[in-house]
Amino acid sequence: MNNLVLAAIEKYNMISTGDRVVVALSGGADSVSLLDALCSLKEKYNLTIYAAHLNHNLRGEEAERDENFCKILCKNYEVELFIKSIDIHTLANEQKISEELCGRNERYKFFDELSVRLNAKIATAHSASDNAETLIYNIARGSSVRGLSAIPPKRGRIIRPLIEVSRAQIEEYCKQKGLAFVTDSTNLTDDYTRNRIRHSVMGTLRDINPQLEQSVSQLSESAREVTDYLNKQAQAALDKCKTQFGFSCKMLLQLDTAVLKHSLVLLCERTAKLTPEHRHIELMIKILNNGGAVNLSSKFIAVSKQGIFRIISVNDNEEFKPVSVSENFSINYNGKIYSITKQNSNKENKNSVSIDSIDKGAVFRTRKEGDKFTYPQRKVTKPLRKVLNEMKIPSEQRDNLLVLAIYNTILWCENIGVSEDGKNDSDKELNIKIESEV
Amino acid sequence: MNNLVLAAIEKYNMISTGDRVVVALSGGADSVSLLDALCSLKEKYNLTIYAAHLNHNLRGEEAERDENFCKILCKNYEVELFIKSIDIHTLANEQKISEELCGRNERYKFFDELSVRLNAKIATAHSASDNAETLIYNIARGSSVRGLSAIPPKRGRIIRPLIEVSRAQIEEYCKQKGLAFVTDSTNLTDDYTRNRIRHSVMGTLRDINPQLEQSVSQLSESAREVTDYLNKQAQAALDKCKTQFGFSCKMLLQLDTAVLKHSLVLLCERTAKLTPEHRHIELMIKILNNGGAVNLSSKFIAVSKQGIFRIISVNDNEEFKPVSVSENFSINYNGKIYSITKQNSNKENKNSVSIDSIDKGAVFRTRKEGDKFTYPQRKVTKPLRKVLNEMKIPSEQRDNLLVLAIYNTILWCENIGVSEDGKNDSDKELNIKIESEV
């Protein structure tokens, strides 16, 4: 087994010399083997190893037994053990979630705290068998190629050195090395479906291929590589298709189908913080061709209009409260950061506003009826509504634009720039910069 | 069901107006539904529909019953039925293969013959359930992302209009339309493993997601799109990395992992006509970095030497028999086509040889000890061995090169060109062109 662990550590670059690692220790065969395997690599990598055990207090005496077992185990390995005890049953009831989910949340919270406090990585004992079960489970629930990545070998500070070792190999390792372990109580709290996959489905598949876990690990690896590549290509495609107010439908439709779909997923995840369903993707491709809108959630819609595609937040009456302008401040609104800085004058910059506006009581706000804008060159004054029309700014975006105004007089408007009234006439100015939050 | 069939036909462009379609008809629920669904689309697409039934003679009276059932069915639909009767049991024994495999081979042979004779497409009744079972089966046996494409909706002249319809939906369709069918004898000949996947695994997964087949169809679709895209990118990468004698290791290693692996798969499939195993791919990447060789099969090895990667056939003593040169002939050797044509003289072409060589009795052969080559410009004569050395032609490729020679005198050598002795001095010449067979 140690060869497989070492191979995975090297392949996925899990450990560097001098690392500090916290082993997530339940006391079950998987985590005991993990602790043993990492301790045997202590010298090779000059590791400092800790262990962490969360007592879920779910099974009375069994929970006590597990905690005590971990204490003795760590003493034998001369590993510092951190224990936390939480009444998961009560907490889950309070939070109205399942005990399984609550337990997982609290475990990862505890590990994260320790990771920060000790400046250490967290090693969890997920095995190739866990990965295979997750992959089949994901397929059953409906997964894209991306979902086949299943359990990542490494994510942030979390590493999974057993990810290419099967449960049978772990059990064999315990037997060979005479390692004692307790029955992992998390197995018992696994839900009914998981257990049926573990016992009935996996058994049948292992009859077809005794090396099932290894084969599935290879599939997961291949899915991760393909996903990484598609992410890169989709990002490049989005950069290329970007226009001032969204993305060019024509250019998006010229992409290969795999890249187009992946780009739409990325866009939804970033803009609307949601993973679109298969039917949403199909519908988005439809509106790229024919125009229209798709409801992605109660808060976001995808819109295709005049050859431009964008994902916009539905205006749910959350109004922007006017704020007085001041030097060096920044505000957050609608996924964008507006920052104001004092700078030397630069007449070319259409987002530079006279510093006098502070004294004159200008405010940042969204547009309202009666707003008037004077073109800086032509010196013609028009209702802001007409100006936005002439600039072809999409109607659903107009209510989300910020303006800088004194009463009805617009000094500056987002996407349009400074007006005649806001123009700078000293050698200092306010510069308004707008950045996307993501 | 008909909506799903129509959607799949349109999505995958299965049928064009005026098509002739042969329905592969076993008499089971799937193929009876397929026949019924296609007949209902007869007018819409102006179709000519035929049916084909292979009597496997495997189950005595049951086989007769199925054949008769198909006859009556086709009479009702006014569809011409082609029947072939084969003793699969005896044939499988003769060919030493399973009855299942033999039956499949003979079915497709029969369908292919009809397809050519009638200039028709072949419609098979594979369903979304068959696709889901195949996908799970492929995962169990060890599959890359490509294997998740499972059963393609369209391949050559074969179309599968039921590929997005589940078996439950097909059964419901039969019930609603009062369609009679026989128990499909191919189900019964399915092997033990298939049946366990169909009944035990699929049942559990369908408990998790009643829309299992639809979800898996979407995964297959996504895998096909990703595979198409990777094929395209890998082909472009291979074109870019190609050098005179193979592929640049350095340039291959700069590719994204997913593209690199896919390129190696393409290369093996085309050059060695085999799909490399996961470990072969890993080893090939290793030798790209460090040099070396990988045995791909008993006939092919991958070699990385002096920064060049190539797949070469192991020289299994299959000698090239010398042939006399003549006008307008072509020969096949070692995956390449050598063609000789008479042309007007072009002194620039290093593969143009004096037309006199025909009369002088020149032959095409591989090199042998004692071969001598005279450089055309320098007029220095050297052993061919030394010339190949100077040209840095990899040693393992030298025995596969063809030369044009009179006794020991080389007139022309592949990759080097014409010698002083072969040079053209009339206004006609022989032009030797070498193309890759694939």
PDB file of N, CA, C and O in Angstrom, chain B residues 190-250:
ATOM      1  N   ASP B 190     -28.158 -12.758 -23.742  1.00  0.00           N
ATOM      2  CA  ASP B 190     -27.225 -11.852 -23.066  1.00  0.00           C
ATOM      3  C   ASP B 190     -26.488 -12.618 -21.983  1.00  0.00           C
ATOM      4  O   ASP B 190     -27.052 -13.491 -21.347  1.00  0.00           O
ATOM      5  N   ASP B 191     -25.256 -12.271 -21.778  1.00  0.00           N
ATOM      6  CA  ASP B 191     -24.517 -13.048 -20.788  1.00  0.00           C
ATOM      7  C   ASP B 191     -24.881 -12.641 -19.364  1.00  0.00           C
ATOM      8  O   ASP B 191     -25.602 -11.674 -19.122  1.00  0.00           O
ATOM      9  N   TYR B 192     -24.365 -13.400 -18.433  1.00  0.00           N
ATOM     10  CA  TYR B 192     -24.682 -13.272 -17.024  1.00  0.00           C
ATOM     11  C   TYR B 192     -24.381 -11.865 -16.492  1.00  0.00           C
ATOM     12  O   TYR B 192     -25.196 -11.243 -15.808  1.00  0.00           O
ATOM     13  N   THR B 193     -23.204 -11.347 -16.878  1.00  0.00           N
ATOM     14  CA  THR B 193     -22.772 -10.048 -16.385  1.00  0.00           C
ATOM     15  C   THR B 193     -23.732  -8.939 -16.806  1.00  0.00           C
ATOM     16  O   THR B 193     -24.159  -8.114 -16.015  1.00  0.00           O
ATOM     17  N   ARG B 194     -24.063  -8.945 -18.103  1.00  0.00           N
ATOM     18  CA  ARG B 194     -24.993  -7.959 -18.638  1.00  0.00           C
ATOM     19  C   ARG B 194     -26.304  -7.971 -17.875  1.00  0.00           C
ATOM     20  O   ARG B 194     -26.866  -6.933 -17.544  1.00  0.00           O
ATOM     21  N   ASN B 195     -26.792  -9.195 -17.624  1.00  0.00           N
ATOM     22  CA  ASN B 195     -28.048  -9.312 -16.912  1.00  0.00           C
ATOM     23  C   ASN B 195     -27.966  -8.775 -15.496  1.00  0.00           C
ATOM     24  O   ASN B 195     -28.904  -8.158 -15.004  1.00  0.00           O
ATOM     25  N   ARG B 196     -26.816  -8.992 -14.842  1.00  0.00           N
ATOM     26  CA  ARG B 196     -26.685  -8.473 -13.475  1.00  0.00           C
ATOM     27  C   ARG B 196     -26.637  -6.955 -13.495  1.00  0.00           C
ATOM     28  O   ARG B 196     -27.186  -6.298 -12.610  1.00  0.00           O
ATOM     29  N   ILE B 197     -25.954  -6.372 -14.497  1.00  0.00           N
ATOM     30  CA  ILE B 197     -25.956  -4.909 -14.604  1.00  0.00           C
ATOM     31  C   ILE B 197     -27.379  -4.422 -14.848  1.00  0.00           C
ATOM     32  O   ILE B 197     -27.883  -3.536 -14.170  1.00  0.00           O
ATOM     33  N   ARG B 198     -28.055  -5.089 -15.803  1.00  0.00           N
ATOM     34  CA  ARG B 198     -29.409  -4.647 -16.162  1.00  0.00           C
ATOM     35  C   ARG B 198     -30.349  -4.698 -14.971  1.00  0.00           C
ATOM     36  O   ARG B 198     -31.105  -3.772 -14.724  1.00  0.00           O
ATOM     37  N   HIS B 199     -30.269  -5.782 -14.222  1.00  0.00           N
ATOM     38  CA  HIS B 199     -31.276  -5.946 -13.163  1.00  0.00           C
ATOM     39  C   HIS B 199     -30.847  -5.390 -11.817  1.00  0.00           C
ATOM     40  O   HIS B 199     -31.579  -4.635 -11.207  1.00  0.00           O
ATOM     41  N   SER B 200     -29.631  -5.712 -11.385  1.00  0.00           N
ATOM     42  CA  SER B 200     -29.279  -5.293 -10.023  1.00  0.00           C
ATOM     43  C   SER B 200     -28.740  -3.854 -10.003  1.00  0.00           C
ATOM     44  O   SER B 200     -29.252  -2.997  -9.290  1.00  0.00           O
ATOM     45  N   VAL B 201     -27.725  -3.560 -10.817  1.00  0.00           N
ATOM     46  CA  VAL B 201     -27.117  -2.226 -10.760  1.00  0.00           C
ATOM     47  C   VAL B 201     -28.097  -1.135 -11.192  1.00  0.00           C
ATOM     48  O   VAL B 201     -28.307  -0.143 -10.490  1.00  0.00           O
ATOM     49  N   MET B 202     -28.722  -1.329 -12.370  1.00  0.00           N
ATOM     50  CA  MET B 202     -29.604  -0.283 -12.895  1.00  0.00           C
ATOM     51  C   MET B 202     -30.775  -0.006 -11.951  1.00  0.00           C
ATOM     52  O   MET B 202     -31.199   1.126 -11.805  1.00  0.00           O
ATOM     53  N   GLY B 203     -31.269  -1.078 -11.314  1.00  0.00           N
ATOM     54  CA  GLY B 203     -32.384  -0.904 -10.387  1.00  0.00           C
ATOM     55  C   GLY B 203     -32.000   0.025  -9.242  1.00  0.00           C
ATOM     56  O   GLY B 203     -32.738   0.958  -8.908  1.00  0.00           O
ATOM     57  N   THR B 204     -30.837  -0.219  -8.654  1.00  0.00           N
ATOM     58  CA  THR B 204     -30.388   0.620  -7.537  1.00  0.00           C
ATOM     59  C   THR B 204     -30.206   2.066  -7.992  1.00  0.00           C
ATOM     60  O   THR B 204     -30.632   3.002  -7.316  1.00  0.00           O
ATOM     61  N   LEU B 205     -29.579   2.235  -9.154  1.00  0.00           N
ATOM     62  CA  LEU B 205     -29.324   3.599  -9.625  1.00  0.00           C
ATOM     63  C   LEU B 205     -30.634   4.314  -9.978  1.00  0.00           C
ATOM     64  O   LEU B 205     -30.763   5.517  -9.776  1.00  0.00           O
ATOM     65  N   ARG B 206     -31.613   3.545 -10.467  1.00  0.00           N
ATOM     66  CA  ARG B 206     -32.902   4.155 -10.812  1.00  0.00           C
ATOM     67  C   ARG B 206     -33.674   4.564  -9.553  1.00  0.00           C
ATOM     68  O   ARG B 206     -34.499   5.476  -9.600  1.00  0.00           O
ATOM     69  N   ASP B 207     -33.378   3.890  -8.420  1.00  0.00           N
ATOM     70  CA  ASP B 207     -33.977   4.320  -7.153  1.00  0.00           C
ATOM     71  C   ASP B 207     -33.476   5.708  -6.780  1.00  0.00           C
ATOM     72  O   ASP B 207     -34.202   6.529  -6.221  1.00  0.00           O
ATOM     73  N   ILE B 208     -32.201   5.979  -7.076  1.00  0.00           N
ATOM     74  CA  ILE B 208     -31.621   7.277  -6.761  1.00  0.00           C
ATOM     75  C   ILE B 208     -32.187   8.334  -7.695  1.00  0.00           C
ATOM     76  O   ILE B 208     -32.461   9.460  -7.300  1.00  0.00           O
ATOM     77  N   ASN B 209     -32.380   7.961  -8.956  1.00  0.00           N
ATOM     78  CA  ASN B 209     -32.855   8.921  -9.947  1.00  0.00           C
ATOM     79  C   ASN B 209     -33.763   8.230 -10.957  1.00  0.00           C
ATOM     80  O   ASN B 209     -33.295   7.520 -11.836  1.00  0.00           O
ATOM     81  N   PRO B 210     -35.067   8.440 -10.839  1.00  0.00           N
ATOM     82  CA  PRO B 210     -35.998   7.777 -11.768  1.00  0.00           C
ATOM     83  C   PRO B 210     -35.728   8.170 -13.231  1.00  0.00           C
ATOM     84  O   PRO B 210     -36.090   7.438 -14.138  1.00  0.00           O
ATOM     85  N   GLN B 211     -35.104   9.320 -13.454  1.00  0.00           N
ATOM     86  CA  GLN B 211     -34.768   9.747 -14.819  1.00  0.00           C
ATOM     87  C   GLN B 211     -33.352   9.301 -15.188  1.00  0.00           C
ATOM     88  O   GLN B 211     -32.653   9.994 -15.938  1.00  0.00           O
ATOM     89  N   LEU B 212     -32.930   8.149 -14.657  1.00  0.00           N
ATOM     90  CA  LEU B 212     -31.562   7.685 -14.846  1.00  0.00           C
ATOM     91  C   LEU B 212     -31.112   7.701 -16.310  1.00  0.00           C
ATOM     92  O   LEU B 212     -30.061   8.241 -16.654  1.00  0.00           O
ATOM     93  N   GLU B 213     -31.928   7.094 -17.190  1.00  0.00           N
ATOM     94  CA  GLU B 213     -31.538   6.970 -18.594  1.00  0.00           C
ATOM     95  C   GLU B 213     -31.311   8.332 -19.230  1.00  0.00           C
ATOM     96  O   GLU B 213     -30.381   8.521 -20.015  1.00  0.00           O
ATOM     97  N   GLN B 214     -32.178   9.272 -18.895  1.00  0.00           N
ATOM     98  CA  GLN B 214     -32.043  10.612 -19.465  1.00  0.00           C
ATOM     99  C   GLN B 214     -30.733  11.251 -18.998  1.00  0.00           C
ATOM    100  O   GLN B 214     -29.995  11.832 -19.802  1.00  0.00           O
ATOM    101  N   SER B 215     -30.443  11.128 -17.706  1.00  0.00           N
ATOM    102  CA  SER B 215     -29.210  11.693 -17.170  1.00  0.00           C
ATOM    103  C   SER B 215     -27.983  11.071 -17.830  1.00  0.00           C
ATOM    104  O   SER B 215     -27.035  11.763 -18.176  1.00  0.00           O
ATOM    105  N   VAL B 216     -28.011   9.741 -18.001  1.00  0.00           N
ATOM    106  CA  VAL B 216     -26.856   9.073 -18.602  1.00  0.00           C
ATOM    107  C   VAL B 216     -26.731   9.461 -20.081  1.00  0.00           C
ATOM    108  O   VAL B 216     -25.626   9.641 -20.591  1.00  0.00           O
ATOM    109  N   SER B 217     -27.868   9.615 -20.775  1.00  0.00           N
ATOM    110  CA  SER B 217     -27.823  10.063 -22.174  1.00  0.00           C
ATOM    111  C   SER B 217     -27.121  11.409 -22.267  1.00  0.00           C
ATOM    112  O   SER B 217     -26.337  11.658 -23.189  1.00  0.00           O
ATOM    113  N   GLN B 218     -27.425  12.290 -21.317  1.00  0.00           N
ATOM    114  CA  GLN B 218     -26.801  13.614 -21.328  1.00  0.00           C
ATOM    115  C   GLN B 218     -25.296  13.508 -21.089  1.00  0.00           C
ATOM    116  O   GLN B 218     -24.508  14.222 -21.701  1.00  0.00           O
ATOM    117  N   LEU B 219     -24.915  12.595 -20.187  1.00  0.00           N
ATOM    118  CA  LEU B 219     -23.484  12.383 -19.942  1.00  0.00           C
ATOM    119  C   LEU B 219     -22.799  11.855 -21.211  1.00  0.00           C
ATOM    120  O   LEU B 219     -21.721  12.323 -21.587  1.00  0.00           O
ATOM    121  N   SER B 220     -23.452  10.906 -21.888  1.00  0.00           N
ATOM    122  CA  SER B 220     -22.881  10.360 -23.127  1.00  0.00           C
ATOM    123  C   SER B 220     -22.731  11.453 -24.178  1.00  0.00           C
ATOM    124  O   SER B 220     -21.726  11.522 -24.882  1.00  0.00           O
ATOM    125  N   GLU B 221     -23.738  12.288 -24.268  1.00  0.00           N
ATOM    126  CA  GLU B 221     -23.703  13.379 -25.249  1.00  0.00           C
ATOM    127  C   GLU B 221     -22.521  14.305 -24.942  1.00  0.00           C
ATOM    128  O   GLU B 221     -21.744  14.661 -25.840  1.00  0.00           O
ATOM    129  N   SER B 222     -22.398  14.651 -23.660  1.00  0.00           N
ATOM    130  CA  SER B 222     -21.313  15.528 -23.240  1.00  0.00           C
ATOM    131  C   SER B 222     -19.956  14.872 -23.516  1.00  0.00           C
ATOM    132  O   SER B 222     -19.016  15.510 -23.994  1.00  0.00           O
ATOM    133  N   ALA B 223     -19.846  13.551 -23.265  1.00  0.00           N
ATOM    134  CA  ALA B 223     -18.584  12.839 -23.524  1.00  0.00           C
ATOM    135  C   ALA B 223     -18.267  12.826 -25.024  1.00  0.00           C
ATOM    136  O   ALA B 223     -17.111  12.962 -25.422  1.00  0.00           O
ATOM    137  N   ARG B 224     -19.300  12.672 -25.849  1.00  0.00           N
ATOM    138  CA  ARG B 224     -19.076  12.691 -27.305  1.00  0.00           C
ATOM    139  C   ARG B 224     -18.579  14.046 -27.764  1.00  0.00           C
ATOM    140  O   ARG B 224     -17.660  14.153 -28.576  1.00  0.00           O
ATOM    141  N   GLU B 225     -19.194  15.108 -27.240  1.00  0.00           N
ATOM    142  CA  GLU B 225     -18.777  16.458 -27.637  1.00  0.00           C
ATOM    143  C   GLU B 225     -17.337  16.733 -27.212  1.00  0.00           C
ATOM    144  O   GLU B 225     -16.550  17.288 -27.972  1.00  0.00           O
ATOM    145  N   VAL B 226     -17.020  16.333 -25.969  1.00  0.00           N
ATOM    146  CA  VAL B 226     -15.663  16.536 -25.470  1.00  0.00           C
ATOM    147  C   VAL B 226     -14.669  15.739 -26.310  1.00  0.00           C
ATOM    148  O   VAL B 226     -13.598  16.226 -26.672  1.00  0.00           O
ATOM    149  N   THR B 227     -15.034  14.489 -26.648  1.00  0.00           N
ATOM    150  CA  THR B 227     -14.146  13.640 -27.443  1.00  0.00           C
ATOM    151  C   THR B 227     -13.934  14.226 -28.844  1.00  0.00           C
ATOM    152  O   THR B 227     -12.808  14.248 -29.344  1.00  0.00           O
ATOM    153  N   ASP B 228     -15.015  14.700 -29.460  1.00  0.00           N
ATOM    154  CA  ASP B 228     -14.880  15.334 -30.788  1.00  0.00           C
ATOM    155  C   ASP B 228     -13.899  16.497 -30.719  1.00  0.00           C
ATOM    156  O   ASP B 228     -13.039  16.662 -31.581  1.00  0.00           O
ATOM    157  N   TYR B 229     -14.053  17.309 -29.678  1.00  0.00           N
ATOM    158  CA  TYR B 229     -13.197  18.484 -29.531  1.00  0.00           C
ATOM    159  C   TYR B 229     -11.737  18.067 -29.307  1.00  0.00           C
ATOM    160  O   TYR B 229     -10.824  18.606 -29.934  1.00  0.00           O
ATOM    161  N   LEU B 230     -11.542  17.061 -28.422  1.00  0.00           N
ATOM    162  CA  LEU B 230     -10.171  16.613 -28.155  1.00  0.00           C
ATOM    163  C   LEU B 230      -9.534  15.998 -29.406  1.00  0.00           C
ATOM    164  O   LEU B 230      -8.345  16.180 -29.654  1.00  0.00           O
ATOM    165  N   ASN B 231     -10.340  15.269 -30.189  1.00  0.00           N
ATOM    166  CA  ASN B 231      -9.816  14.708 -31.440  1.00  0.00           C
ATOM    167  C   ASN B 231      -9.276  15.807 -32.333  1.00  0.00           C
ATOM    168  O   ASN B 231      -8.194  15.701 -32.899  1.00  0.00           O
ATOM    169  N   LYS B 232     -10.051  16.870 -32.440  1.00  0.00           N
ATOM    170  CA  LYS B 232      -9.679  17.995 -33.302  1.00  0.00           C
ATOM    171  C   LYS B 232      -8.394  18.657 -32.798  1.00  0.00           C
ATOM    172  O   LYS B 232      -7.468  18.923 -33.565  1.00  0.00           O
ATOM    173  N   GLN B 233      -8.352  18.875 -31.471  1.00  0.00           N
ATOM    174  CA  GLN B 233      -7.184  19.540 -30.885  1.00  0.00           C
ATOM    175  C   GLN B 233      -5.946  18.641 -30.977  1.00  0.00           C
ATOM    176  O   GLN B 233      -4.842  19.123 -31.212  1.00  0.00           O
ATOM    177  N   ALA B 234      -6.149  17.322 -30.789  1.00  0.00           N
ATOM    178  CA  ALA B 234      -5.025  16.391 -30.848  1.00  0.00           C
ATOM    179  C   ALA B 234      -4.484  16.320 -32.276  1.00  0.00           C
ATOM    180  O   ALA B 234      -3.274  16.285 -32.495  1.00  0.00           O
ATOM    181  N   GLN B 235      -5.382  16.318 -33.252  1.00  0.00           N
ATOM    182  CA  GLN B 235      -4.943  16.268 -34.646  1.00  0.00           C
ATOM    183  C   GLN B 235      -4.101  17.515 -34.968  1.00  0.00           C
ATOM    184  O   GLN B 235      -3.034  17.414 -35.576  1.00  0.00           O
ATOM    185  N   ALA B 236      -4.590  18.672 -34.535  1.00  0.00           N
ATOM    186  CA  ALA B 236      -3.852  19.917 -34.782  1.00  0.00           C
ATOM    187  C   ALA B 236      -2.488  19.870 -34.088  1.00  0.00           C
ATOM    188  O   ALA B 236      -1.466  20.308 -34.647  1.00  0.00           O
ATOM    189  N   ALA B 237      -2.469  19.310 -32.865  1.00  0.00           N
ATOM    190  CA  ALA B 237      -1.211  19.228 -32.113  1.00  0.00           C
ATOM    191  C   ALA B 237      -0.223  18.319 -32.838  1.00  0.00           C
ATOM    192  O   ALA B 237       0.964  18.646 -32.954  1.00  0.00           O
ATOM    193  N   LEU B 238      -0.697  17.181 -33.344  1.00  0.00           N
ATOM    194  CA  LEU B 238       0.190  16.249 -34.046  1.00  0.00           C
ATOM    195  C   LEU B 238       0.760  16.905 -35.304  1.00  0.00           C
ATOM    196  O   LEU B 238       1.950  16.767 -35.606  1.00  0.00           O
ATOM    197  N   ASP B 239      -0.084  17.615 -36.032  1.00  0.00           N
ATOM    198  CA  ASP B 239       0.400  18.309 -37.237  1.00  0.00           C
ATOM    199  C   ASP B 239       1.518  19.282 -36.876  1.00  0.00           C
ATOM    200  O   ASP B 239       2.500  19.410 -37.588  1.00  0.00           O
ATOM    201  N   LYS B 240       1.329  19.954 -35.731  1.00  0.00           N
ATOM    202  CA  LYS B 240       2.292  20.975 -35.315  1.00  0.00           C
ATOM    203  C   LYS B 240       3.610  20.352 -34.836  1.00  0.00           C
ATOM    204  O   LYS B 240       4.689  20.915 -35.044  1.00  0.00           O
ATOM    205  N   CYS B 241       3.529  19.194 -34.178  1.00  0.00           N
ATOM    206  CA  CYS B 241       4.718  18.587 -33.559  1.00  0.00           C
ATOM    207  C   CYS B 241       5.476  17.681 -34.525  1.00  0.00           C
ATOM    208  O   CYS B 241       6.513  17.134 -34.172  1.00  0.00           O
ATOM    209  N   LYS B 242       4.938  17.500 -35.731  1.00  0.00           N
ATOM    210  CA  LYS B 242       5.545  16.547 -36.667  1.00  0.00           C
ATOM    211  C   LYS B 242       6.904  17.062 -37.156  1.00  0.00           C
ATOM    212  O   LYS B 242       7.083  18.219 -37.456  1.00  0.00           O
ATOM    213  N   THR B 243       7.875  16.157 -37.181  1.00  0.00           N
ATOM    214  CA  THR B 243       9.171  16.473 -37.783  1.00  0.00           C
ATOM    215  C   THR B 243       9.422  15.430 -38.871  1.00  0.00           C
ATOM    216  O   THR B 243       8.584  14.550 -39.079  1.00  0.00           O
ATOM    217  N   GLN B 244      10.594  15.502 -39.510  1.00  0.00           N
ATOM    218  CA  GLN B 244      10.820  14.593 -40.640  1.00  0.00           C
ATOM    219  C   GLN B 244      10.698  13.109 -40.270  1.00  0.00           C
ATOM    220  O   GLN B 244      10.098  12.333 -40.980  1.00  0.00           O
ATOM    221  N   PHE B 245      11.257  12.733 -39.115  1.00  0.00           N
ATOM    222  CA  PHE B 245      11.297  11.311 -38.785  1.00  0.00           C
ATOM    223  C   PHE B 245      10.381  10.913 -37.625  1.00  0.00           C
ATOM    224  O   PHE B 245      10.465   9.798 -37.123  1.00  0.00           O
ATOM    225  N   GLY B 246       9.552  11.802 -37.167  1.00  0.00           N
ATOM    226  CA  GLY B 246       8.680  11.466 -36.052  1.00  0.00           C
ATOM    227  C   GLY B 246       8.090  12.742 -35.456  1.00  0.00           C
ATOM    228  O   GLY B 246       7.796  13.688 -36.176  1.00  0.00           O
ATOM    229  N   PHE B 247       7.931  12.769 -34.129  1.00  0.00           N
ATOM    230  CA  PHE B 247       7.316  13.917 -33.466  1.00  0.00           C
ATOM    231  C   PHE B 247       8.264  14.476 -32.412  1.00  0.00           C
ATOM    232  O   PHE B 247       8.917  13.719 -31.697  1.00  0.00           O
ATOM    233  N   SER B 248       8.336  15.785 -32.323  1.00  0.00           N
ATOM    234  CA  SER B 248       9.237  16.433 -31.378  1.00  0.00           C
ATOM    235  C   SER B 248       8.781  16.189 -29.935  1.00  0.00           C
ATOM    236  O   SER B 248       7.688  16.595 -29.540  1.00  0.00           O
ATOM    237  N   CYS B 249       9.611  15.529 -29.134  1.00  0.00           N
ATOM    238  CA  CYS B 249       9.268  15.269 -27.728  1.00  0.00           C
ATOM    239  C   CYS B 249       9.025  16.571 -26.986  1.00  0.00           C
ATOM    240  O   CYS B 249       8.086  16.695 -26.204  1.00  0.00           O
ATOM    241  N   LYS B 250       9.885  17.540 -27.230  1.00  0.00           N
ATOM    242  CA  LYS B 250       9.804  18.810 -26.520  1.00  0.00           C
ATOM    243  C   LYS B 250       8.445  19.475 -26.777  1.00  0.00           C
ATOM    244  O   LYS B 250       7.775  19.937 -25.854  1.00  0.00           O
TER     245      LYS B 250
END
